[in-house]
């Protein structure tokens, strides 16, 4: 599976006419004394990464009480406060830091299929969709077309830019990738076993960013979900996989727009320390299986 994806990623032609990648935008949470860096991107586990690091530092409750520009309890307001604290300033060159044997880096990543659906949901629920020029009842397929156009221009916003562009080389002894889908299954425990300085605690962490609400009422025909207007989901959001019943749309997202992210995800799932967690390996295998046979181009 990994070999199939690697061949696609190595293609000389840029995906879908992309001429230049969007500027990377990572969440960087550091502890300089302990030489630990936890990173993620928007809609790719940034909230959970922030919760993990703030809990480690004994600051999670402080963050939830903090009143910032978004009111009280929005954890990313406090993340900016954290980054200004002397021992917590992020490194200026994270790429070099994560190649330094003195450091331990952890990148939270997410299945690219789930991430693009989550970014669609975020755009439509918040005011972001209007600022992006999307119609109020925008269907998912039209949103994907918007993402493709922005990637082609190298101007994707932080919620849809590639995860790969923000990360720092292949898995290694200093650079470990943790799929967000495995965090509640023992992934953090497995990580701590090989990176003792991490000392992360994932118990009772939740994030609406990677969970969907089960429908409370009749939802659109699953085969038509990608073309349903946003208003069709007023009573509940369908399972993410319903948006990819159309294999051509799935191929476009995985084999074209985010094929490098799919390769990264497969590589992360192949890390021996993660596969030592049986539940994590099963979850990874199920998600990697979804991209089997994807056509690139």
PDB file of C-alpha atoms in Angstrom:
ATOM      1  CA  UNK A   1       0.000   0.000   0.000  1.00  0.00           C
ATOM      2  CA  UNK A   2       2.714   2.441   0.994  1.00  0.00           C
ATOM      3  CA  UNK A   3       4.638   1.605  -2.172  1.00  0.00           C
ATOM      4  CA  UNK A   4       1.596   2.382  -4.333  1.00  0.00           C
ATOM      5  CA  UNK A   5       1.149   5.772  -2.673  1.00  0.00           C
ATOM      6  CA  UNK A   6       4.859   6.563  -2.839  1.00  0.00           C
ATOM      7  CA  UNK A   7       4.882   6.037  -6.598  1.00  0.00           C
ATOM      8  CA  UNK A   8       1.983   8.451  -6.936  1.00  0.00           C
ATOM      9  CA  UNK A   9       3.686  11.051  -4.763  1.00  0.00           C
ATOM     10  CA  UNK A  10       6.916  10.779  -6.739  1.00  0.00           C
ATOM     11  CA  UNK A  11       5.241  11.702 -10.016  1.00  0.00           C
ATOM     12  CA  UNK A  12       7.060  14.542 -11.737  1.00  0.00           C
ATOM     13  CA  UNK A  13       3.833  16.353 -12.580  1.00  0.00           C
ATOM     14  CA  UNK A  14       2.568  18.630  -9.798  1.00  0.00           C
ATOM     15  CA  UNK A  15      -0.856  17.520  -8.465  1.00  0.00           C
ATOM     16  CA  UNK A  16      -3.831  19.081 -10.263  1.00  0.00           C
ATOM     17  CA  UNK A  17      -1.758  21.821 -11.794  1.00  0.00           C
ATOM     18  CA  UNK A  18      -0.400  23.119  -8.486  1.00  0.00           C
ATOM     19  CA  UNK A  19       2.477  25.440  -9.312  1.00  0.00           C
ATOM     20  CA  UNK A  20       3.662  26.194  -5.798  1.00  0.00           C
ATOM     21  CA  UNK A  21       2.629  24.948  -2.346  1.00  0.00           C
ATOM     22  CA  UNK A  22       0.790  27.213   0.080  1.00  0.00           C
ATOM     23  CA  UNK A  23       2.829  28.687   2.887  1.00  0.00           C
ATOM     24  CA  UNK A  24       3.035  26.198   5.761  1.00  0.00           C
ATOM     25  CA  UNK A  25       1.116  27.125   8.875  1.00  0.00           C
ATOM     26  CA  UNK A  26       1.790  24.946  11.887  1.00  0.00           C
ATOM     27  CA  UNK A  27       0.707  25.056  15.486  1.00  0.00           C
ATOM     28  CA  UNK A  28       3.990  24.796  17.391  1.00  0.00           C
ATOM     29  CA  UNK A  29       3.967  24.030  21.121  1.00  0.00           C
ATOM     30  CA  UNK A  30       7.398  23.745  22.700  1.00  0.00           C
ATOM     31  CA  UNK A  31       9.144  23.154  25.974  1.00  0.00           C
ATOM     32  CA  UNK A  32      12.709  24.299  25.431  1.00  0.00           C
ATOM     33  CA  UNK A  33      14.042  22.907  28.716  1.00  0.00           C
ATOM     34  CA  UNK A  34      12.711  19.418  27.978  1.00  0.00           C
ATOM     35  CA  UNK A  35      13.544  19.715  24.260  1.00  0.00           C
ATOM     36  CA  UNK A  36      10.008  18.739  23.220  1.00  0.00           C
ATOM     37  CA  UNK A  37       7.998  20.092  20.289  1.00  0.00           C
ATOM     38  CA  UNK A  38       4.388  19.121  19.518  1.00  0.00           C
ATOM     39  CA  UNK A  39       2.967  20.345  16.234  1.00  0.00           C
ATOM     40  CA  UNK A  40      -0.156  20.073  14.082  1.00  0.00           C
ATOM     41  CA  UNK A  41      -2.070  22.033  11.451  1.00  0.00           C
ATOM     42  CA  UNK A  42      -5.575  23.489  11.465  1.00  0.00           C
ATOM     43  CA  UNK A  43      -8.258  20.803  11.063  1.00  0.00           C
ATOM     44  CA  UNK A  44      -5.489  18.229  11.384  1.00  0.00           C
ATOM     45  CA  UNK A  45      -5.377  17.830  15.159  1.00  0.00           C
ATOM     46  CA  UNK A  46      -4.356  21.324  16.260  1.00  0.00           C
ATOM     47  CA  UNK A  47      -6.903  21.456  19.077  1.00  0.00           C
ATOM     48  CA  UNK A  48      -5.938  18.055  20.466  1.00  0.00           C
ATOM     49  CA  UNK A  49      -2.214  18.866  20.142  1.00  0.00           C
ATOM     50  CA  UNK A  50      -2.799  22.054  22.136  1.00  0.00           C
ATOM     51  CA  UNK A  51      -4.776  20.208  24.808  1.00  0.00           C
ATOM     52  CA  UNK A  52      -2.076  17.548  25.118  1.00  0.00           C
ATOM     53  CA  UNK A  53       0.753  20.033  25.549  1.00  0.00           C
ATOM     54  CA  UNK A  54      -1.085  22.387  27.889  1.00  0.00           C
ATOM     55  CA  UNK A  55      -2.115  19.475  30.088  1.00  0.00           C
ATOM     56  CA  UNK A  56       1.499  18.305  30.177  1.00  0.00           C
ATOM     57  CA  UNK A  57       2.544  21.771  31.361  1.00  0.00           C
ATOM     58  CA  UNK A  58      -0.229  21.939  33.965  1.00  0.00           C
ATOM     59  CA  UNK A  59      -1.902  24.810  32.110  1.00  0.00           C
ATOM     60  CA  UNK A  60      -5.012  23.233  30.577  1.00  0.00           C
ATOM     61  CA  UNK A  61      -7.427  24.513  33.224  1.00  0.00           C
ATOM     62  CA  UNK A  62      -5.790  27.939  33.061  1.00  0.00           C
ATOM     63  CA  UNK A  63      -6.294  27.939  29.315  1.00  0.00           C
ATOM     64  CA  UNK A  64      -9.973  27.019  29.625  1.00  0.00           C
ATOM     65  CA  UNK A  65     -10.518  29.891  32.085  1.00  0.00           C
ATOM     66  CA  UNK A  66      -8.600  32.386  29.977  1.00  0.00           C
ATOM     67  CA  UNK A  67     -10.657  35.155  28.410  1.00  0.00           C
ATOM     68  CA  UNK A  68      -9.335  36.117  24.995  1.00  0.00           C
ATOM     69  CA  UNK A  69     -10.566  37.579  21.739  1.00  0.00           C
ATOM     70  CA  UNK A  70     -13.024  34.693  21.293  1.00  0.00           C
ATOM     71  CA  UNK A  71     -14.397  34.882  24.828  1.00  0.00           C
ATOM     72  CA  UNK A  72     -13.715  32.341  27.558  1.00  0.00           C
ATOM     73  CA  UNK A  73     -12.673  28.759  26.923  1.00  0.00           C
ATOM     74  CA  UNK A  74     -11.346  28.891  23.345  1.00  0.00           C
ATOM     75  CA  UNK A  75      -8.089  27.100  23.870  1.00  0.00           C
ATOM     76  CA  UNK A  76      -6.259  28.640  20.922  1.00  0.00           C
ATOM     77  CA  UNK A  77      -6.480  32.098  22.490  1.00  0.00           C
ATOM     78  CA  UNK A  78      -4.337  30.842  25.340  1.00  0.00           C
ATOM     79  CA  UNK A  79      -2.035  28.996  22.951  1.00  0.00           C
ATOM     80  CA  UNK A  80      -0.739  32.380  21.813  1.00  0.00           C
ATOM     81  CA  UNK A  81      -0.120  33.373  25.443  1.00  0.00           C
ATOM     82  CA  UNK A  82       1.739  30.099  25.982  1.00  0.00           C
ATOM     83  CA  UNK A  83       3.971  30.722  22.964  1.00  0.00           C
ATOM     84  CA  UNK A  84       5.168  34.024  24.446  1.00  0.00           C
ATOM     85  CA  UNK A  85       6.316  32.465  27.712  1.00  0.00           C
ATOM     86  CA  UNK A  86      10.133  32.177  27.946  1.00  0.00           C
ATOM     87  CA  UNK A  87      10.414  28.371  28.096  1.00  0.00           C
ATOM     88  CA  UNK A  88       7.624  27.870  25.576  1.00  0.00           C
ATOM     89  CA  UNK A  89       8.675  30.009  22.640  1.00  0.00           C
ATOM     90  CA  UNK A  90       8.532  27.926  19.453  1.00  0.00           C
ATOM     91  CA  UNK A  91      11.815  27.391  17.610  1.00  0.00           C
ATOM     92  CA  UNK A  92      12.543  29.736  14.724  1.00  0.00           C
ATOM     93  CA  UNK A  93      13.546  26.825  12.501  1.00  0.00           C
ATOM     94  CA  UNK A  94      11.352  23.871  13.391  1.00  0.00           C
ATOM     95  CA  UNK A  95      12.741  21.779  10.535  1.00  0.00           C
ATOM     96  CA  UNK A  96      16.276  21.992  11.925  1.00  0.00           C
ATOM     97  CA  UNK A  97      14.997  21.462  15.468  1.00  0.00           C
ATOM     98  CA  UNK A  98      13.272  18.211  14.529  1.00  0.00           C
ATOM     99  CA  UNK A  99      16.485  16.893  13.003  1.00  0.00           C
ATOM    100  CA  UNK A 100      18.437  17.654  16.176  1.00  0.00           C
ATOM    101  CA  UNK A 101      19.017  14.481  18.188  1.00  0.00           C
ATOM    102  CA  UNK A 102      18.665  16.487  21.397  1.00  0.00           C
ATOM    103  CA  UNK A 103      14.996  17.174  20.598  1.00  0.00           C
ATOM    104  CA  UNK A 104      11.903  15.004  20.416  1.00  0.00           C
ATOM    105  CA  UNK A 105       9.229  16.148  17.956  1.00  0.00           C
ATOM    106  CA  UNK A 106       5.675  14.870  17.672  1.00  0.00           C
ATOM    107  CA  UNK A 107       3.429  15.811  14.760  1.00  0.00           C
ATOM    108  CA  UNK A 108      -0.277  15.125  15.124  1.00  0.00           C
ATOM    109  CA  UNK A 109      -1.725  14.297  11.700  1.00  0.00           C
ATOM    110  CA  UNK A 110      -5.126  13.357  10.368  1.00  0.00           C
ATOM    111  CA  UNK A 111      -6.583  11.247   7.598  1.00  0.00           C
ATOM    112  CA  UNK A 112      -6.815  13.622   4.606  1.00  0.00           C
ATOM    113  CA  UNK A 113     -10.328  12.398   3.785  1.00  0.00           C
ATOM    114  CA  UNK A 114     -11.607  13.311   7.238  1.00  0.00           C
ATOM    115  CA  UNK A 115      -9.705  16.571   7.240  1.00  0.00           C
ATOM    116  CA  UNK A 116     -11.230  17.937   4.047  1.00  0.00           C
ATOM    117  CA  UNK A 117     -14.768  17.098   5.255  1.00  0.00           C
ATOM    118  CA  UNK A 118     -14.005  18.703   8.604  1.00  0.00           C
ATOM    119  CA  UNK A 119     -12.701  21.837   6.899  1.00  0.00           C
ATOM    120  CA  UNK A 120     -15.934  21.993   4.856  1.00  0.00           C
ATOM    121  CA  UNK A 121     -18.001  21.697   8.030  1.00  0.00           C
ATOM    122  CA  UNK A 122     -15.909  24.397   9.723  1.00  0.00           C
ATOM    123  CA  UNK A 123     -16.268  26.780   6.784  1.00  0.00           C
ATOM    124  CA  UNK A 124     -20.032  26.395   6.690  1.00  0.00           C
ATOM    125  CA  UNK A 125     -20.659  26.560  10.450  1.00  0.00           C
ATOM    126  CA  UNK A 126     -18.483  29.631  10.993  1.00  0.00           C
ATOM    127  CA  UNK A 127     -18.275  32.902   9.087  1.00  0.00           C
ATOM    128  CA  UNK A 128     -15.271  31.592   7.172  1.00  0.00           C
ATOM    129  CA  UNK A 129     -17.382  30.328   4.269  1.00  0.00           C
ATOM    130  CA  UNK A 130     -18.781  33.792   3.592  1.00  0.00           C
ATOM    131  CA  UNK A 131     -15.336  35.368   3.761  1.00  0.00           C
ATOM    132  CA  UNK A 132     -14.135  32.808   1.237  1.00  0.00           C
ATOM    133  CA  UNK A 133     -16.951  33.706  -1.131  1.00  0.00           C
ATOM    134  CA  UNK A 134     -18.784  30.386  -0.756  1.00  0.00           C
ATOM    135  CA  UNK A 135     -22.577  30.388  -1.086  1.00  0.00           C
ATOM    136  CA  UNK A 136     -24.494  29.833   2.118  1.00  0.00           C
ATOM    137  CA  UNK A 137     -25.880  26.493   0.904  1.00  0.00           C
ATOM    138  CA  UNK A 138     -22.633  25.299  -0.672  1.00  0.00           C
ATOM    139  CA  UNK A 139     -22.518  21.541  -1.327  1.00  0.00           C
ATOM    140  CA  UNK A 140     -19.382  19.578  -0.530  1.00  0.00           C
ATOM    141  CA  UNK A 141     -18.427  18.957  -4.163  1.00  0.00           C
ATOM    142  CA  UNK A 142     -18.372  22.681  -4.836  1.00  0.00           C
ATOM    143  CA  UNK A 143     -16.241  23.189  -1.724  1.00  0.00           C
ATOM    144  CA  UNK A 144     -13.699  20.667  -3.055  1.00  0.00           C
ATOM    145  CA  UNK A 145     -13.592  22.615  -6.322  1.00  0.00           C
ATOM    146  CA  UNK A 146     -12.835  25.749  -4.288  1.00  0.00           C
ATOM    147  CA  UNK A 147     -10.014  23.939  -2.463  1.00  0.00           C
ATOM    148  CA  UNK A 148      -8.567  22.746  -5.773  1.00  0.00           C
ATOM    149  CA  UNK A 149      -8.556  26.253  -7.195  1.00  0.00           C
ATOM    150  CA  UNK A 150      -6.834  27.675  -4.132  1.00  0.00           C
ATOM    151  CA  UNK A 151      -4.203  24.947  -4.105  1.00  0.00           C
ATOM    152  CA  UNK A 152      -3.551  25.544  -7.798  1.00  0.00           C
ATOM    153  CA  UNK A 153      -2.887  29.190  -7.012  1.00  0.00           C
ATOM    154  CA  UNK A 154      -0.722  28.349  -4.003  1.00  0.00           C
ATOM    155  CA  UNK A 155      -3.088  30.368  -1.819  1.00  0.00           C
ATOM    156  CA  UNK A 156      -4.911  27.760   0.253  1.00  0.00           C
ATOM    157  CA  UNK A 157      -6.052  28.982   3.665  1.00  0.00           C
ATOM    158  CA  UNK A 158      -4.680  27.307   6.783  1.00  0.00           C
ATOM    159  CA  UNK A 159      -7.622  24.918   7.051  1.00  0.00           C
ATOM    160  CA  UNK A 160      -6.989  23.224   3.703  1.00  0.00           C
ATOM    161  CA  UNK A 161      -3.269  23.599   3.033  1.00  0.00           C
ATOM    162  CA  UNK A 162      -1.273  20.378   2.836  1.00  0.00           C
ATOM    163  CA  UNK A 163      -0.222  18.782   6.108  1.00  0.00           C
ATOM    164  CA  UNK A 164       3.029  17.653   4.484  1.00  0.00           C
ATOM    165  CA  UNK A 165       4.230  21.183   3.802  1.00  0.00           C
ATOM    166  CA  UNK A 166       4.243  21.928   7.510  1.00  0.00           C
ATOM    167  CA  UNK A 167       6.154  18.864   8.610  1.00  0.00           C
ATOM    168  CA  UNK A 168       9.741  18.013   8.996  1.00  0.00           C
ATOM    169  CA  UNK A 169      10.970  14.909   7.228  1.00  0.00           C
ATOM    170  CA  UNK A 170      10.201  11.182   7.365  1.00  0.00           C
ATOM    171  CA  UNK A 171       9.495   9.348  10.613  1.00  0.00           C
ATOM    172  CA  UNK A 172      12.673   8.978  12.658  1.00  0.00           C
ATOM    173  CA  UNK A 173      14.012   8.718  16.194  1.00  0.00           C
ATOM    174  CA  UNK A 174      13.488  12.467  16.622  1.00  0.00           C
ATOM    175  CA  UNK A 175      10.410  12.979  14.402  1.00  0.00           C
ATOM    176  CA  UNK A 176       7.350  10.901  15.191  1.00  0.00           C
ATOM    177  CA  UNK A 177       3.909  11.163  13.599  1.00  0.00           C
ATOM    178  CA  UNK A 178       0.803  10.421  15.653  1.00  0.00           C
ATOM    179  CA  UNK A 179      -2.497   9.981  13.751  1.00  0.00           C
ATOM    180  CA  UNK A 180      -5.169  11.807  15.697  1.00  0.00           C
ATOM    181  CA  UNK A 181      -7.547   8.885  15.150  1.00  0.00           C
ATOM    182  CA  UNK A 182      -5.319   6.665  17.334  1.00  0.00           C
ATOM    183  CA  UNK A 183      -4.962   9.019  20.278  1.00  0.00           C
ATOM    184  CA  UNK A 184      -7.891   7.570  22.228  1.00  0.00           C
ATOM    185  CA  UNK A 185      -6.894   4.004  21.370  1.00  0.00           C
ATOM    186  CA  UNK A 186      -3.500   3.933  23.036  1.00  0.00           C
ATOM    187  CA  UNK A 187      -1.448   5.913  20.535  1.00  0.00           C
ATOM    188  CA  UNK A 188      -0.199   8.342  23.170  1.00  0.00           C
ATOM    189  CA  UNK A 189       0.767   5.489  25.481  1.00  0.00           C
ATOM    190  CA  UNK A 190       2.746   3.898  22.639  1.00  0.00           C
ATOM    191  CA  UNK A 191       4.395   7.245  21.920  1.00  0.00           C
ATOM    192  CA  UNK A 192       5.413   7.781  25.533  1.00  0.00           C
ATOM    193  CA  UNK A 193       7.032   4.342  25.557  1.00  0.00           C
ATOM    194  CA  UNK A 194       9.519   5.337  22.842  1.00  0.00           C
ATOM    195  CA  UNK A 195       9.727   9.054  23.678  1.00  0.00           C
ATOM    196  CA  UNK A 196       9.744   9.203  27.490  1.00  0.00           C
ATOM    197  CA  UNK A 197      10.293  12.954  27.606  1.00  0.00           C
ATOM    198  CA  UNK A 198       6.925  13.460  25.900  1.00  0.00           C
ATOM    199  CA  UNK A 199       4.917  12.490  29.007  1.00  0.00           C
ATOM    200  CA  UNK A 200       1.628  13.243  27.237  1.00  0.00           C
ATOM    201  CA  UNK A 201      -1.741  12.346  28.760  1.00  0.00           C
ATOM    202  CA  UNK A 202      -4.714  11.872  26.433  1.00  0.00           C
ATOM    203  CA  UNK A 203      -7.278  10.721  28.984  1.00  0.00           C
ATOM    204  CA  UNK A 204     -10.699  12.338  28.603  1.00  0.00           C
ATOM    205  CA  UNK A 205      -9.652  14.643  25.785  1.00  0.00           C
ATOM    206  CA  UNK A 206     -12.306  15.406  23.195  1.00  0.00           C
ATOM    207  CA  UNK A 207     -12.520  17.536  20.097  1.00  0.00           C
ATOM    208  CA  UNK A 208     -15.519  18.247  17.905  1.00  0.00           C
ATOM    209  CA  UNK A 209     -13.011  18.763  15.087  1.00  0.00           C
ATOM    210  CA  UNK A 210     -12.736  15.059  14.346  1.00  0.00           C
ATOM    211  CA  UNK A 211     -16.079  13.668  15.467  1.00  0.00           C
ATOM    212  CA  UNK A 212     -19.373  13.940  13.639  1.00  0.00           C
ATOM    213  CA  UNK A 213     -22.803  14.165  15.249  1.00  0.00           C
ATOM    214  CA  UNK A 214     -24.939  11.129  14.520  1.00  0.00           C
ATOM    215  CA  UNK A 215     -28.000  12.183  12.547  1.00  0.00           C
ATOM    216  CA  UNK A 216     -31.124  12.728  14.604  1.00  0.00           C
ATOM    217  CA  UNK A 217     -33.356  12.784  11.560  1.00  0.00           C
ATOM    218  CA  UNK A 218     -33.422  11.460   8.018  1.00  0.00           C
ATOM    219  CA  UNK A 219     -30.294  12.458   6.150  1.00  0.00           C
ATOM    220  CA  UNK A 220     -29.686  12.687   2.387  1.00  0.00           C
ATOM    221  CA  UNK A 221     -29.229   9.537   0.335  1.00  0.00           C
ATOM    222  CA  UNK A 222     -25.606   8.569   1.153  1.00  0.00           C
ATOM    223  CA  UNK A 223     -24.812   8.325  -2.554  1.00  0.00           C
ATOM    224  CA  UNK A 224     -25.947  11.938  -3.009  1.00  0.00           C
ATOM    225  CA  UNK A 225     -24.272  13.425   0.066  1.00  0.00           C
ATOM    226  CA  UNK A 226     -21.468  15.158  -1.843  1.00  0.00           C
ATOM    227  CA  UNK A 227     -24.022  17.123  -3.890  1.00  0.00           C
ATOM    228  CA  UNK A 228     -26.501  17.858  -1.121  1.00  0.00           C
ATOM    229  CA  UNK A 229     -26.845  21.518  -0.067  1.00  0.00           C
ATOM    230  CA  UNK A 230     -25.503  22.456   3.350  1.00  0.00           C
ATOM    231  CA  UNK A 231     -29.065  22.954   4.642  1.00  0.00           C
ATOM    232  CA  UNK A 232     -29.668  19.210   4.201  1.00  0.00           C
ATOM    233  CA  UNK A 233     -27.468  18.632   7.261  1.00  0.00           C
ATOM    234  CA  UNK A 234     -29.413  20.907   9.607  1.00  0.00           C
ATOM    235  CA  UNK A 235     -30.610  17.999  11.759  1.00  0.00           C
ATOM    236  CA  UNK A 236     -27.280  16.198  11.941  1.00  0.00           C
ATOM    237  CA  UNK A 237     -24.048  15.733  10.062  1.00  0.00           C
ATOM    238  CA  UNK A 238     -23.645  12.403   8.229  1.00  0.00           C
ATOM    239  CA  UNK A 239     -20.659  10.051   8.536  1.00  0.00           C
ATOM    240  CA  UNK A 240     -17.635  11.474   6.766  1.00  0.00           C
ATOM    241  CA  UNK A 241     -17.366   8.478   4.427  1.00  0.00           C
ATOM    242  CA  UNK A 242     -20.738   9.361   2.873  1.00  0.00           C
ATOM    243  CA  UNK A 243     -19.084  12.340   1.177  1.00  0.00           C
ATOM    244  CA  UNK A 244     -16.800  10.015  -0.779  1.00  0.00           C
ATOM    245  CA  UNK A 245     -19.229   7.467  -2.203  1.00  0.00           C
ATOM    246  CA  UNK A 246     -18.233   8.881  -5.593  1.00  0.00           C
ATOM    247  CA  UNK A 247     -14.884   7.209  -6.304  1.00  0.00           C
ATOM    248  CA  UNK A 248     -13.937   9.924  -8.808  1.00  0.00           C
ATOM    249  CA  UNK A 249     -14.255  12.580  -6.092  1.00  0.00           C
ATOM    250  CA  UNK A 250     -12.255  10.443  -3.675  1.00  0.00           C
ATOM    251  CA  UNK A 251      -9.559   9.931  -6.321  1.00  0.00           C
ATOM    252  CA  UNK A 252      -9.445  13.674  -6.922  1.00  0.00           C
ATOM    253  CA  UNK A 253      -8.933  14.443  -3.217  1.00  0.00           C
ATOM    254  CA  UNK A 254      -6.521  11.629  -2.370  1.00  0.00           C
ATOM    255  CA  UNK A 255      -4.802  10.955  -5.673  1.00  0.00           C
ATOM    256  CA  UNK A 256      -4.460  14.577  -6.658  1.00  0.00           C
ATOM    257  CA  UNK A 257      -5.092  17.345  -4.125  1.00  0.00           C
ATOM    258  CA  UNK A 258      -3.696  15.628  -1.041  1.00  0.00           C
ATOM    259  CA  UNK A 259      -1.799  12.612  -2.323  1.00  0.00           C
ATOM    260  CA  UNK A 260       1.352  13.631  -0.412  1.00  0.00           C
ATOM    261  CA  UNK A 261      -0.751  13.789   2.759  1.00  0.00           C
ATOM    262  CA  UNK A 262      -2.044  10.277   2.026  1.00  0.00           C
ATOM    263  CA  UNK A 263       1.547   9.057   1.683  1.00  0.00           C
ATOM    264  CA  UNK A 264       2.471  10.713   4.978  1.00  0.00           C
ATOM    265  CA  UNK A 265      -0.497   9.098   6.721  1.00  0.00           C
ATOM    266  CA  UNK A 266       0.451   5.646   5.445  1.00  0.00           C
ATOM    267  CA  UNK A 267       4.045   6.164   6.561  1.00  0.00           C
ATOM    268  CA  UNK A 268       2.867   7.237   9.991  1.00  0.00           C
ATOM    269  CA  UNK A 269       0.733   4.115  10.291  1.00  0.00           C
ATOM    270  CA  UNK A 270       3.757   1.964   9.434  1.00  0.00           C
ATOM    271  CA  UNK A 271       5.863   3.235  12.349  1.00  0.00           C
ATOM    272  CA  UNK A 272       6.839   0.164  14.436  1.00  0.00           C
ATOM    273  CA  UNK A 273       6.168   1.850  17.782  1.00  0.00           C
ATOM    274  CA  UNK A 274       2.617   2.739  16.692  1.00  0.00           C
ATOM    275  CA  UNK A 275       1.931  -0.754  15.359  1.00  0.00           C
ATOM    276  CA  UNK A 276       2.900  -2.099  18.770  1.00  0.00           C
ATOM    277  CA  UNK A 277      -0.510  -0.739  19.831  1.00  0.00           C
ATOM    278  CA  UNK A 278      -2.905  -3.343  18.391  1.00  0.00           C
ATOM    279  CA  UNK A 279      -5.964  -1.079  18.440  1.00  0.00           C
ATOM    280  CA  UNK A 280      -3.968   1.717  16.775  1.00  0.00           C
ATOM    281  CA  UNK A 281      -2.755  -0.648  14.051  1.00  0.00           C
ATOM    282  CA  UNK A 282      -6.317  -1.796  13.320  1.00  0.00           C
ATOM    283  CA  UNK A 283      -7.588   1.793  13.116  1.00  0.00           C
ATOM    284  CA  UNK A 284      -4.698   2.806  10.870  1.00  0.00           C
ATOM    285  CA  UNK A 285      -5.158  -0.197   8.588  1.00  0.00           C
ATOM    286  CA  UNK A 286      -8.863   0.562   8.195  1.00  0.00           C
ATOM    287  CA  UNK A 287      -8.151   4.166   7.203  1.00  0.00           C
ATOM    288  CA  UNK A 288      -5.255   3.340   4.890  1.00  0.00           C
ATOM    289  CA  UNK A 289      -7.469   0.714   3.236  1.00  0.00           C
ATOM    290  CA  UNK A 290      -9.809   3.509   2.139  1.00  0.00           C
ATOM    291  CA  UNK A 291      -7.156   4.911  -0.162  1.00  0.00           C
ATOM    292  CA  UNK A 292      -6.252   1.566  -1.728  1.00  0.00           C
ATOM    293  CA  UNK A 293      -6.550   1.743  -5.490  1.00  0.00           C
ATOM    294  CA  UNK A 294      -6.767   5.529  -5.621  1.00  0.00           C
ATOM    295  CA  UNK A 295      -5.756   6.837  -9.038  1.00  0.00           C
ATOM    296  CA  UNK A 296      -3.375   9.791  -9.177  1.00  0.00           C
ATOM    297  CA  UNK A 297      -3.445  12.595 -11.693  1.00  0.00           C
TER     298      UNK A 297
END
